[in-house]
Amino acid sequence: MRPGVFCPACGKLFVDIKKYYEGGRGPRAPGRESALGLGVVTSERMLGICRGRRKFLAASLTVLCIPAITWLYLFAGSFEDGKPVSLSPLESQPHSPRYAAAGQRERESLEVRVREVEEENRALRRQLSLAQGRAPAHRRGNHNKTYSMEEGTGDSENLRAGIVAGNSSECGQQPVVEKCETIHVAIVCAGYNASRDVVTLVKSVLFHRRNPLHFHLIADSIAEQILATLFQTWMVPAVRVDFYNADELKSEVSWIPNKHYSGIYGLMKLVLTKTLPANLERVIVLDTDITFATDIAELWAVFHKFKGQQVLGLVENQSDWYLGNLWKNHRPWPALGRGYNTGVILLLLDKLRKMKWEQMWRLTAERELMGMLSTSLADQVSGQDIFNAVIKQNPFLVYQLPCFWNVQLSDHTRSEQCYRDVSDLKVIHWNSPKKLRVKNKHVEFFRNLYLTFLEYDGNLLRRELFGCPSEADVNSENLQKQLSELDEDDLCYEFRRERFTVHRTHLYFLHYEYEPASDNTDVTLVAQLSMDRLQMLEAICKHWEGPISLALYLSDAEAQQFLRYAQGSEVLMSRHNVAYHIVYKEGQFYPVNLLRNVAMKHVGTPYMFLSDIDFLPMYGLYEYLRKSVIQLDLASTKKAMIVPAFETLRYRLSFPKSKAELLSMLDMGTLFTFRYHVWTKGHAPTNFAKWRTATTPYRVEWEADFEPYVVVRRDCPEYDRRFVGFGWNKVAHIMELDAQEYEFIVLPNAYMIHMPHAPSFDITKFRSNKQYRICLKTLKEEFQQDMSRRYGFAALKYLTAENNS
């Protein structure tokens, strides 16, 4: 076979005539300079021909013109002023007979060699075209990137040069995604863990995206509650989210035997044509364990390459699962070759509906299940199995995506054969049950990429798309209006602004289970914390066996530290009735009352104990409060049961197991009434002297600056968000309870103890910053004025009490 270079993207063969001559053919082979003078390029240069339209045209002209140039060289170039020019330096006499005879022989010899080259060119083109048709998909084509036509990218030069979608079958320009075209993405999600995975996937998509996005989330009730709140508080421009009730779709696939780790929800991709809106023509379907390393618009552009009856875009499976050789008696579902992985799917929904996809996959599944009911795999059917069985019968349905669109890091993976360099990769699929612990020579790179998005500050993704108008959002417009009404020259502007800040919130960050008590007396402990109070969680769980609702103020990176801490704690992992709600950091203040409101809003019991994270409740307090709820008839009366608060200055404390033991420690100076030496007014109305001898609950009156810890019904008023950081946050809430005519009842056999810790950043700022204290006083006065407007004449006592205190 003669030396040549085949361009797989263009389907053309280029013969390197220089090498042909250097092979020693013919009596006289031109030197390097002569060959280049004829317009012949070396094989190294030929490999770059398809990188642009200009180079492609130049290369095509070069190949087509080789014979013409040769003939011109032979005939036109052999005459000068109508006389032949010598081809040999030895025969320099133009009128010599020997010169004429030699020239004739040379021309005849070159004519023969040119015909040979042309014939070999045609033969090799036919052979390599056949070879290309048999080559694996991941070896065909180039890896140029595609982008939506968005300004501000580092690839604007390539865009202007016309470089488009990778793995093109042609060198010419393909249609690109329009600048403001909406990209539709469907994700099936169920449960707490999958919801966390969706957040990381969405972050990776948002990080690279340059187009509006419309997420279609097929979710169970848990995932919908979590993700609806997350997207609502995330407020990312040019992103729309719709939910579809996965529980209502269970009947569509529940007849299929399934014990696959993805569960019945893994089968729901089969019913997307029926679930998604009838006017939606195409969608990208993603598993939750996907990480994007490129703009999703590149994948959306691949739809333009579908031809004929191709309706499914899939990447070949990179494990040997469907080959059936993983272990003895392994009998997989039928598949075409290695089969296809459904972690990333391009669906042409309109064509699938016309093909009656619903009937197609159901008939295939029923037929295959009848033949496999006797096998051990009959109870492990996944949606991927049924997709592959359909494709086995109808291979024309598939457009095979290049493997870099779904690099599968699973057990028995062959993903390393998919790429030469990690920079080629576009989508990483953690589809192994071991997730980040898979074996791969580049696993550190993959893990670091995943962790980058896992801990990436989601607030940074709230950026507008340049030149793409977002849909009107009522909440966003109201927020902007409220902020515009604030005076930016006000010295307390930052305090006022905090009241309107929308903090991204991830509810139920860990698995949560709660069984309601049959007697309707259950009580949830409510508290909030930041990273520096994390060590209190285990102790509180040991002291309080009932349900707990916690709001944690963390950054994205701290949320992952908390996750690792919780998963490494036997105490926390053994408790499923603790709800952890992450409120992500934003702004310069600790939004203490917002955190309390988040924790209160998601209490699932009729009553709640409003506490703080640095207090340990007495042993048995949970059961004691449930009995007190019945005794004091909280269900039908407006009462706030007060749990007296004490404190210790010792980091190691032998916690009192009874009221008698606590009184003894008070007498010995081991314990003190809470804040008696720095803020007596805060708890003085509790009347600790009376509590020492009380055996029955007693009522106390509200006084200025009173801030006890109370048990109230779930429908009590929220905390006022204008108070942030340190100061007046609980005082304002107790004042509003009193304004709503709650009775304050002290429980005689209940107590809680404050544990010592380093001063918080907010109390330090309060003590050192005069402007902070001035603004807090201003906010307090404005709150009292608001109380007067809301509650009328009765609220005037708060102003009087404040003036007299």
PDB file of C-alpha atoms in Angstrom, residues 148-270:
ATOM      1  CA  SER A 148     -23.514  28.768  21.724  1.00  0.00           C
ATOM      2  CA  MET A 149     -22.878  32.164  20.211  1.00  0.00           C
ATOM      3  CA  GLU A 150     -22.352  33.902  23.524  1.00  0.00           C
ATOM      4  CA  GLU A 151     -20.030  36.826  24.053  1.00  0.00           C
ATOM      5  CA  GLY A 152     -17.310  36.849  26.630  1.00  0.00           C
ATOM      6  CA  THR A 153     -15.931  33.342  26.053  1.00  0.00           C
ATOM      7  CA  GLY A 154     -12.315  32.513  25.551  1.00  0.00           C
ATOM      8  CA  ASP A 155     -13.161  30.812  22.261  1.00  0.00           C
ATOM      9  CA  SER A 156     -14.490  33.740  20.294  1.00  0.00           C
ATOM     10  CA  GLU A 157     -11.699  33.409  17.723  1.00  0.00           C
ATOM     11  CA  ASN A 158     -12.680  29.817  17.065  1.00  0.00           C
ATOM     12  CA  LEU A 159     -16.315  30.829  16.787  1.00  0.00           C
ATOM     13  CA  ARG A 160     -15.518  33.465  14.213  1.00  0.00           C
ATOM     14  CA  ALA A 161     -13.473  30.881  12.332  1.00  0.00           C
ATOM     15  CA  GLY A 162     -16.545  28.658  12.189  1.00  0.00           C
ATOM     16  CA  ILE A 163     -15.470  25.858  14.525  1.00  0.00           C
ATOM     17  CA  VAL A 164     -18.529  23.972  15.717  1.00  0.00           C
ATOM     18  CA  ALA A 165     -19.707  20.719  17.245  1.00  0.00           C
ATOM     19  CA  GLY A 166     -17.152  18.021  18.047  1.00  0.00           C
ATOM     20  CA  ASN A 167     -17.183  14.584  16.451  1.00  0.00           C
ATOM     21  CA  SER A 168     -18.642  15.998  13.284  1.00  0.00           C
ATOM     22  CA  SER A 169     -19.049  13.741  10.312  1.00  0.00           C
ATOM     23  CA  GLU A 170     -18.331  16.665   8.049  1.00  0.00           C
ATOM     24  CA  CYS A 171     -15.705  19.378   7.953  1.00  0.00           C
ATOM     25  CA  GLY A 172     -18.279  22.013   7.050  1.00  0.00           C
ATOM     26  CA  GLN A 173     -19.974  24.152   9.700  1.00  0.00           C
ATOM     27  CA  GLN A 174     -22.894  22.618  11.581  1.00  0.00           C
ATOM     28  CA  PRO A 175     -25.836  24.569  13.040  1.00  0.00           C
ATOM     29  CA  VAL A 176     -24.973  25.980  16.454  1.00  0.00           C
ATOM     30  CA  VAL A 177     -27.304  26.559  19.393  1.00  0.00           C
ATOM     31  CA  GLU A 178     -28.951  29.955  19.179  1.00  0.00           C
ATOM     32  CA  LYS A 179     -27.722  32.470  21.725  1.00  0.00           C
ATOM     33  CA  CYS A 180     -30.919  32.584  23.784  1.00  0.00           C
ATOM     34  CA  GLU A 181     -32.338  29.182  22.862  1.00  0.00           C
ATOM     35  CA  THR A 182     -33.679  27.363  25.920  1.00  0.00           C
ATOM     36  CA  ILE A 183     -32.076  23.999  26.683  1.00  0.00           C
ATOM     37  CA  HIS A 184     -34.395  21.442  28.276  1.00  0.00           C
ATOM     38  CA  VAL A 185     -33.019  18.984  30.836  1.00  0.00           C
ATOM     39  CA  ALA A 186     -34.950  16.153  32.499  1.00  0.00           C
ATOM     40  CA  ILE A 187     -33.814  14.524  35.755  1.00  0.00           C
ATOM     41  CA  VAL A 188     -35.487  11.767  37.767  1.00  0.00           C
ATOM     42  CA  CYS A 189     -34.882  12.349  41.463  1.00  0.00           C
ATOM     43  CA  ALA A 190     -36.200  10.703  44.625  1.00  0.00           C
ATOM     44  CA  GLY A 191     -35.182  10.984  48.258  1.00  0.00           C
ATOM     45  CA  TYR A 192     -32.722  12.961  50.346  1.00  0.00           C
ATOM     46  CA  ASN A 193     -29.397  11.688  48.979  1.00  0.00           C
ATOM     47  CA  ALA A 194     -30.411  12.047  45.326  1.00  0.00           C
ATOM     48  CA  SER A 195     -31.482  15.628  46.030  1.00  0.00           C
ATOM     49  CA  ARG A 196     -27.962  16.443  47.226  1.00  0.00           C
ATOM     50  CA  ASP A 197     -26.546  14.883  44.058  1.00  0.00           C
ATOM     51  CA  VAL A 198     -28.858  17.002  41.891  1.00  0.00           C
ATOM     52  CA  VAL A 199     -27.428  20.173  43.442  1.00  0.00           C
ATOM     53  CA  THR A 200     -23.885  19.235  42.419  1.00  0.00           C
ATOM     54  CA  LEU A 201     -25.028  18.305  38.910  1.00  0.00           C
ATOM     55  CA  VAL A 202     -26.907  21.601  38.538  1.00  0.00           C
ATOM     56  CA  LYS A 203     -23.892  23.569  39.773  1.00  0.00           C
ATOM     57  CA  SER A 204     -21.663  22.016  37.100  1.00  0.00           C
ATOM     58  CA  VAL A 205     -24.254  22.794  34.412  1.00  0.00           C
ATOM     59  CA  LEU A 206     -24.786  26.385  35.590  1.00  0.00           C
ATOM     60  CA  PHE A 207     -21.057  27.021  35.834  1.00  0.00           C
ATOM     61  CA  HIS A 208     -20.484  26.388  32.115  1.00  0.00           C
ATOM     62  CA  ARG A 209     -23.851  27.331  30.622  1.00  0.00           C
ATOM     63  CA  ARG A 210     -24.415  30.272  28.276  1.00  0.00           C
ATOM     64  CA  ASN A 211     -28.073  29.566  27.492  1.00  0.00           C
ATOM     65  CA  PRO A 212     -31.378  29.694  29.367  1.00  0.00           C
ATOM     66  CA  LEU A 213     -32.198  26.381  31.037  1.00  0.00           C
ATOM     67  CA  HIS A 214     -35.480  24.629  31.735  1.00  0.00           C
ATOM     68  CA  PHE A 215     -35.198  21.766  34.228  1.00  0.00           C
ATOM     69  CA  HIS A 216     -37.928  19.127  34.209  1.00  0.00           C
ATOM     70  CA  LEU A 217     -37.665  17.291  37.543  1.00  0.00           C
ATOM     71  CA  ILE A 218     -39.539  14.032  37.948  1.00  0.00           C
ATOM     72  CA  ALA A 219     -39.460  13.887  41.738  1.00  0.00           C
ATOM     73  CA  ASP A 220     -41.102  12.235  44.712  1.00  0.00           C
ATOM     74  CA  SER A 221     -42.688  14.403  47.419  1.00  0.00           C
ATOM     75  CA  ILE A 222     -39.443  14.567  49.420  1.00  0.00           C
ATOM     76  CA  ALA A 223     -37.250  15.664  46.534  1.00  0.00           C
ATOM     77  CA  GLU A 224     -39.851  18.138  45.292  1.00  0.00           C
ATOM     78  CA  GLN A 225     -40.054  19.857  48.679  1.00  0.00           C
ATOM     79  CA  ILE A 226     -36.258  20.079  48.928  1.00  0.00           C
ATOM     80  CA  LEU A 227     -35.543  21.181  45.363  1.00  0.00           C
ATOM     81  CA  ALA A 228     -38.511  23.535  45.033  1.00  0.00           C
ATOM     82  CA  THR A 229     -37.284  25.465  48.078  1.00  0.00           C
ATOM     83  CA  LEU A 230     -33.714  25.371  46.839  1.00  0.00           C
ATOM     84  CA  PHE A 231     -34.465  26.803  43.388  1.00  0.00           C
ATOM     85  CA  GLN A 232     -36.928  29.331  44.814  1.00  0.00           C
ATOM     86  CA  THR A 233     -34.287  30.710  47.177  1.00  0.00           C
ATOM     87  CA  TRP A 234     -31.418  30.291  44.696  1.00  0.00           C
ATOM     88  CA  MET A 235     -33.051  32.760  42.279  1.00  0.00           C
ATOM     89  CA  VAL A 236     -30.797  32.014  39.293  1.00  0.00           C
ATOM     90  CA  PRO A 237     -31.732  34.148  36.249  1.00  0.00           C
ATOM     91  CA  ALA A 238     -32.805  32.399  33.027  1.00  0.00           C
ATOM     92  CA  VAL A 239     -33.562  29.125  34.831  1.00  0.00           C
ATOM     93  CA  ARG A 240     -37.033  27.622  34.967  1.00  0.00           C
ATOM     94  CA  VAL A 241     -37.953  24.518  36.968  1.00  0.00           C
ATOM     95  CA  ASP A 242     -41.050  22.335  36.620  1.00  0.00           C
ATOM     96  CA  PHE A 243     -41.892  19.328  38.762  1.00  0.00           C
ATOM     97  CA  TYR A 244     -43.726  16.133  37.802  1.00  0.00           C
ATOM     98  CA  ASN A 245     -45.046  13.853  40.523  1.00  0.00           C
ATOM     99  CA  ALA A 246     -43.036  10.638  40.379  1.00  0.00           C
ATOM    100  CA  ASP A 247     -45.352   8.914  42.829  1.00  0.00           C
ATOM    101  CA  GLU A 248     -48.216   9.277  40.340  1.00  0.00           C
ATOM    102  CA  LEU A 249     -46.080   7.584  37.681  1.00  0.00           C
ATOM    103  CA  LYS A 250     -45.271   4.499  39.725  1.00  0.00           C
ATOM    104  CA  SER A 251     -48.234   2.599  38.293  1.00  0.00           C
ATOM    105  CA  GLU A 252     -46.746   3.005  34.804  1.00  0.00           C
ATOM    106  CA  VAL A 253     -43.655   0.933  35.673  1.00  0.00           C
ATOM    107  CA  SER A 254     -44.469  -0.892  38.923  1.00  0.00           C
ATOM    108  CA  TRP A 255     -45.420  -4.056  36.997  1.00  0.00           C
ATOM    109  CA  ILE A 256     -41.736  -4.523  36.085  1.00  0.00           C
ATOM    110  CA  PRO A 257     -39.878  -6.662  38.690  1.00  0.00           C
ATOM    111  CA  ASN A 258     -37.152  -4.479  40.156  1.00  0.00           C
ATOM    112  CA  LYS A 259     -34.567  -4.555  42.907  1.00  0.00           C
ATOM    113  CA  HIS A 260     -31.968  -2.449  41.134  1.00  0.00           C
ATOM    114  CA  TYR A 261     -30.177   0.041  43.407  1.00  0.00           C
ATOM    115  CA  SER A 262     -31.839   2.930  41.551  1.00  0.00           C
ATOM    116  CA  GLY A 263     -35.225   1.419  42.427  1.00  0.00           C
ATOM    117  CA  ILE A 264     -38.463   1.922  40.607  1.00  0.00           C
ATOM    118  CA  TYR A 265     -37.494   5.532  39.874  1.00  0.00           C
ATOM    119  CA  GLY A 266     -34.767   4.252  37.545  1.00  0.00           C
ATOM    120  CA  LEU A 267     -37.524   2.980  35.243  1.00  0.00           C
ATOM    121  CA  MET A 268     -39.260   6.335  34.906  1.00  0.00           C
ATOM    122  CA  LYS A 269     -37.094   7.505  32.014  1.00  0.00           C
ATOM    123  CA  LEU A 270     -39.160   5.109  29.926  1.00  0.00           C
TER     124      LEU A 270
END
